[in-house]
Tab-separated table of C-alpha atoms in Angstrom:
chain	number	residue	atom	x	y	z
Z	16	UNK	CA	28.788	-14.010	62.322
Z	17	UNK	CA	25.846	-16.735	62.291
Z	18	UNK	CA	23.519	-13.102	62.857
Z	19	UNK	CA	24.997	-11.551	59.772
Z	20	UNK	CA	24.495	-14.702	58.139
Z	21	UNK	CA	20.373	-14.709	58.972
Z	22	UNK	CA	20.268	-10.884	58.184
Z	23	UNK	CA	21.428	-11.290	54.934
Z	24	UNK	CA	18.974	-14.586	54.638
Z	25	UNK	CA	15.917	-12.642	56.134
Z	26	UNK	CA	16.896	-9.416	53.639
Z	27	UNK	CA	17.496	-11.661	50.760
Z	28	UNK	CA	13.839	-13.325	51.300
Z	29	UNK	CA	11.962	-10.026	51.871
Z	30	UNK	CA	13.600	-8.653	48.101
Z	31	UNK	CA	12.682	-12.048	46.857
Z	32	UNK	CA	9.387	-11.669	48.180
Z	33	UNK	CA	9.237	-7.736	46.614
Z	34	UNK	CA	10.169	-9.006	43.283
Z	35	UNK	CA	7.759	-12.101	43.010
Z	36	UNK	CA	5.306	-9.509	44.419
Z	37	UNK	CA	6.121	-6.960	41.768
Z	38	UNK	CA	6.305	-10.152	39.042
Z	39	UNK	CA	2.617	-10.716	39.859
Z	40	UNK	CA	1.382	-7.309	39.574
Z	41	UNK	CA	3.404	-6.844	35.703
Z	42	UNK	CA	1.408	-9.928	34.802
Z	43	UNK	CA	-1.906	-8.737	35.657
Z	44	UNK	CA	-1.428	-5.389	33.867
Z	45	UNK	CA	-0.131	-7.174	30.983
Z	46	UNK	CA	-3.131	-9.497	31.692
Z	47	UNK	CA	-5.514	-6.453	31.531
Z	48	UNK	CA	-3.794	-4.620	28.600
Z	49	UNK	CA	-4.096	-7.906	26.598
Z	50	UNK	CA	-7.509	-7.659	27.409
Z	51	UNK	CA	-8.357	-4.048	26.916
Z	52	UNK	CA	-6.312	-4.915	23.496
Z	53	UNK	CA	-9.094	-7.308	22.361
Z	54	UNK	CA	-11.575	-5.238	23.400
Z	55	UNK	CA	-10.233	-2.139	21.515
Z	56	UNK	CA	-9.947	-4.633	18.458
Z	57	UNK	CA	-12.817	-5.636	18.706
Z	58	UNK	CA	-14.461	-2.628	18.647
Z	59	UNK	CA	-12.501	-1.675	15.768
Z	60	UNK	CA	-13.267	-4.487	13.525
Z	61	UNK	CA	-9.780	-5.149	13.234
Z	62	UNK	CA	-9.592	-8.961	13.726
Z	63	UNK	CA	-11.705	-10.037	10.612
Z	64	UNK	CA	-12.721	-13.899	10.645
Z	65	UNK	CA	-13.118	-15.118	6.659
Z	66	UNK	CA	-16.586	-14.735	7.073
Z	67	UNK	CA	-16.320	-11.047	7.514
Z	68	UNK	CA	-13.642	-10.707	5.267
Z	69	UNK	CA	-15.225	-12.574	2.189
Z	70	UNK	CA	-18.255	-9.707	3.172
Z	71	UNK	CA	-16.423	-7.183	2.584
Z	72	UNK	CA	-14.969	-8.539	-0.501
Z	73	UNK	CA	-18.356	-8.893	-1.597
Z	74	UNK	CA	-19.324	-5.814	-0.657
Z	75	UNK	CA	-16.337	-4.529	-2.349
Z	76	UNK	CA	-17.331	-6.249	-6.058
Z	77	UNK	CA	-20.710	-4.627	-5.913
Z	78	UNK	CA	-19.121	-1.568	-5.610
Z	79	UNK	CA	-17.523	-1.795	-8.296
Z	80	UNK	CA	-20.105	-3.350	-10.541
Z	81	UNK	CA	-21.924	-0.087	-10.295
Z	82	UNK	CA	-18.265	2.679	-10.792
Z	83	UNK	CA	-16.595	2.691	-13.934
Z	84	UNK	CA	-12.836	4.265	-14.419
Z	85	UNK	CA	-11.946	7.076	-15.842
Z	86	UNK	CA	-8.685	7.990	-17.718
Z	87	UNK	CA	-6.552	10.763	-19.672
Z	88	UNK	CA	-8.630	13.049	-17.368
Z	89	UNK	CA	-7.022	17.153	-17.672
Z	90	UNK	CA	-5.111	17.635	-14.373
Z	91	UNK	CA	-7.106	20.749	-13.955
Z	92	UNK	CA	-10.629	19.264	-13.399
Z	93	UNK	CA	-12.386	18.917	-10.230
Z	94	UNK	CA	-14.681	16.186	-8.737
Z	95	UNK	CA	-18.049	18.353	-9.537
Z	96	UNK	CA	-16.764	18.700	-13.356
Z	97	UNK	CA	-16.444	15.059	-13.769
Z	98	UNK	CA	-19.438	14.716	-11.646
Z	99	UNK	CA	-21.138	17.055	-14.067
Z	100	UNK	CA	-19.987	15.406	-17.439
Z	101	UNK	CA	-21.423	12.002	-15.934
Z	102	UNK	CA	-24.831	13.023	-14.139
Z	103	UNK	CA	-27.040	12.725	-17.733
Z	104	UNK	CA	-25.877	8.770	-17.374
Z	105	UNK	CA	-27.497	8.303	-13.391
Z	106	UNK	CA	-27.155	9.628	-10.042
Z	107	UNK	CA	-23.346	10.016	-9.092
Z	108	UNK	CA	-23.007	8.383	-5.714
Z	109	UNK	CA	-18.720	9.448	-5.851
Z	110	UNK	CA	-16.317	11.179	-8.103
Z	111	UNK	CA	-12.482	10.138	-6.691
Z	112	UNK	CA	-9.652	11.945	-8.397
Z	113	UNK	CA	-6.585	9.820	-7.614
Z	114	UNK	CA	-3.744	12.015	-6.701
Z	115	UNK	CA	0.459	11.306	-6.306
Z	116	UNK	CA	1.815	11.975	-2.171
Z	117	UNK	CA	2.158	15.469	-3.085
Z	118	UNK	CA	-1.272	16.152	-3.646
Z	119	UNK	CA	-1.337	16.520	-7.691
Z	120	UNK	CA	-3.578	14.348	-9.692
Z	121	UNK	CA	-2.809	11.579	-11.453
Z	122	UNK	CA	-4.752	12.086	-13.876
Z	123	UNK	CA	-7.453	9.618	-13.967
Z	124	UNK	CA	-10.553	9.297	-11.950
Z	125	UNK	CA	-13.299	6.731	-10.327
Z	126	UNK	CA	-16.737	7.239	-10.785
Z	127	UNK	CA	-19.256	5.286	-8.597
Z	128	UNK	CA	-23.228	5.298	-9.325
Z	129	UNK	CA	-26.157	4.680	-7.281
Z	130	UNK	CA	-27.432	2.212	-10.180
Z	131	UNK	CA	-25.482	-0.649	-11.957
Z	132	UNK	CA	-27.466	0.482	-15.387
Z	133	UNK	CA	-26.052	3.812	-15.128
Z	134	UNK	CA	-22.489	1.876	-16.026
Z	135	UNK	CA	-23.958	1.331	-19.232
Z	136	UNK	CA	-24.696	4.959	-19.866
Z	137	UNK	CA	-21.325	5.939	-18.588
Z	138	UNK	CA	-19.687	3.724	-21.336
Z	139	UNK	CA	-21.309	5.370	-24.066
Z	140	UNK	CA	-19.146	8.610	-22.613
Z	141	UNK	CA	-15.865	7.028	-23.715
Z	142	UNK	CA	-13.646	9.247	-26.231
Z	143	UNK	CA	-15.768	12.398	-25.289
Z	144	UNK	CA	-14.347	15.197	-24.587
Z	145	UNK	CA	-13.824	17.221	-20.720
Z	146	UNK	CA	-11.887	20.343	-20.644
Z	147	UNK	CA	-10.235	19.537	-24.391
Z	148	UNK	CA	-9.308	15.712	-23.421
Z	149	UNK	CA	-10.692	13.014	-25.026
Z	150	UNK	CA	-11.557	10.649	-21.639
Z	151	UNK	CA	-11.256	7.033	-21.660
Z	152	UNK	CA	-13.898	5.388	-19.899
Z	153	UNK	CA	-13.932	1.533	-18.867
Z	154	UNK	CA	-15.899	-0.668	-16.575
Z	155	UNK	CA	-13.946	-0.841	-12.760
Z	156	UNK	CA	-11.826	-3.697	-12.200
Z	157	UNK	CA	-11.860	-5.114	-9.054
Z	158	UNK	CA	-8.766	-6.353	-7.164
Z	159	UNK	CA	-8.298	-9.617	-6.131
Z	160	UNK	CA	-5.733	-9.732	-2.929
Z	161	UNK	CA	-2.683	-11.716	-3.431
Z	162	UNK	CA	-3.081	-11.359	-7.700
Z	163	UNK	CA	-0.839	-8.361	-7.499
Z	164	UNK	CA	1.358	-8.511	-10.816
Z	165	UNK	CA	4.985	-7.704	-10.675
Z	166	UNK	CA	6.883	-6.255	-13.673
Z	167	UNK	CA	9.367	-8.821	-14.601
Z	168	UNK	CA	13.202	-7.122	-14.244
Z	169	UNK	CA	14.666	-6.490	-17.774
Z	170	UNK	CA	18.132	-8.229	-18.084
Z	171	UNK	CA	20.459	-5.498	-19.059
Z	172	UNK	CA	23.550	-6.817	-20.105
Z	173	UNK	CA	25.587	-3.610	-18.706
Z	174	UNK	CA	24.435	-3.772	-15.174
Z	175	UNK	CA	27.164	-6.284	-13.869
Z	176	UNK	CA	26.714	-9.078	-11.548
Z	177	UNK	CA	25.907	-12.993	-13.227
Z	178	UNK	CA	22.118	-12.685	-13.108
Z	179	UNK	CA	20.294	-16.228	-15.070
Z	180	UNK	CA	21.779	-18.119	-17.154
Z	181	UNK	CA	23.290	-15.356	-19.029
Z	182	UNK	CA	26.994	-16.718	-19.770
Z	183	UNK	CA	30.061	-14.440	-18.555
Z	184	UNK	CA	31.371	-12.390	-20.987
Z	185	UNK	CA	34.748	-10.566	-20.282
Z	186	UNK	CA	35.059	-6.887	-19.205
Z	187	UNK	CA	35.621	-4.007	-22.630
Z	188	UNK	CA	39.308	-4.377	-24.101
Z	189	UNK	CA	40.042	-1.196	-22.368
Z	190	UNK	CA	37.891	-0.477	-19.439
Z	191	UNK	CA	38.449	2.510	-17.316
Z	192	UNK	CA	36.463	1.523	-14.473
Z	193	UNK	CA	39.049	-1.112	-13.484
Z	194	UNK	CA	38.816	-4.892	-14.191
Z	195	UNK	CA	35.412	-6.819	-14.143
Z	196	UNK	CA	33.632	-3.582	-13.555
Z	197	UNK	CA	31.436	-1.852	-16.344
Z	198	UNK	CA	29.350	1.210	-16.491
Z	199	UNK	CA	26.386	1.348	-14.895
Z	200	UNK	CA	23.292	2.217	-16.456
Z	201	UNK	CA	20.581	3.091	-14.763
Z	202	UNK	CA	16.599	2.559	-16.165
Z	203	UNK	CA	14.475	5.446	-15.717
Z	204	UNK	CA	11.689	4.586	-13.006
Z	205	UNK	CA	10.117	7.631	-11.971
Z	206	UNK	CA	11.737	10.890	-10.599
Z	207	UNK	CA	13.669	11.100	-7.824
Z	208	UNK	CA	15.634	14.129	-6.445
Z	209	UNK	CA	18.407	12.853	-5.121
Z	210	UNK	CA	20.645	11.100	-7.580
């Protein structure tokens, strides 16, 4: 009995042993994937300090200082025809065409220039005309991160639900849709195939 008893002991200590052994090697990997994770990032230029980040900002303003945007521009046109229409202004350093997910333009364009003068010249293209479309041209905003504005939800009296400080009004004299429901209407956002 007392040899069963230091069997089990002795078997119990060796998987004890295995699993701190095995615990020690997991933690080194995960040591060494932690650090080939920083490296990696590194690398990248993934982890940006404020330092970096107001750079690129920067960076980011001047670029813009020197495109201008582009509207109401015919869904038909390429990057070299807008690049064309704009090249008596300066040298065109970028035409982007901004398109939906499915690949069809939007219908409005960025131009960048090698020269922040040639913005000036570009602006003096607004209302002219590119494959029968009068273009709207405007000096590039640049976006601030965080400033992004939200469209305010219209209070629709039909949609149900006490939303505000809107006060309750009873349900139609007759309402087929049972009691305290009403129709719901829905606002038209943008396309979408299934409903």
């Amino acid at each position: 009995m007392e040899n069963d008893d230091v069997d089990m002991h002795a078997d119990a200590n060796e998987e004890l042993d295995d699993m701190k052994k095995r615990l020690k090697e997991m933690e080194d990997e995960a040591a060494a994937l932690r650090e080939m994770q920083a490296k990696v990032e590194k690398e990248m230029g993934s982890v940006q300090d404020p330092a970096t980040a107001s750079a690129s900002q920067a960076n980011r303003e001047e670029v813009d200082s020197r495109s201008v945007f582009v509207g109401n521009v015919d869904y038909s046109c390429t990057p070299e025809e807008v690049q064309q229409h704009f090249q008596s202004c300066g040298t065109v350093n970028r035409v982007t065409i901004r398109t939906d997910k499915f690949g069809q333009p939007k219908g409005y364009a960025y131009v960048e220039f090698l020269e922040v003068e040639a913005v000036q010249e570009a602006l003096s293209l607004n209302e002219s005309e590119l494959h029968g479309r009068q273009l709207k041209v405007t000096a590039k905003r640049t976006n601030v991160p965080g400033m992004k504005q939200y469209r305010s939800r219209q209070s629709n009296p039909y949609a149900g639900g006490f939303r505000g400080r809107t006060p309750y009004a009873p349900p139609f004299i007759y309402s087929p849709y049972g009691h305290g429901k009403v129709p719901r209407f829905r606002m038209a956002m943008r396309y979408s195939p299934y409903y």
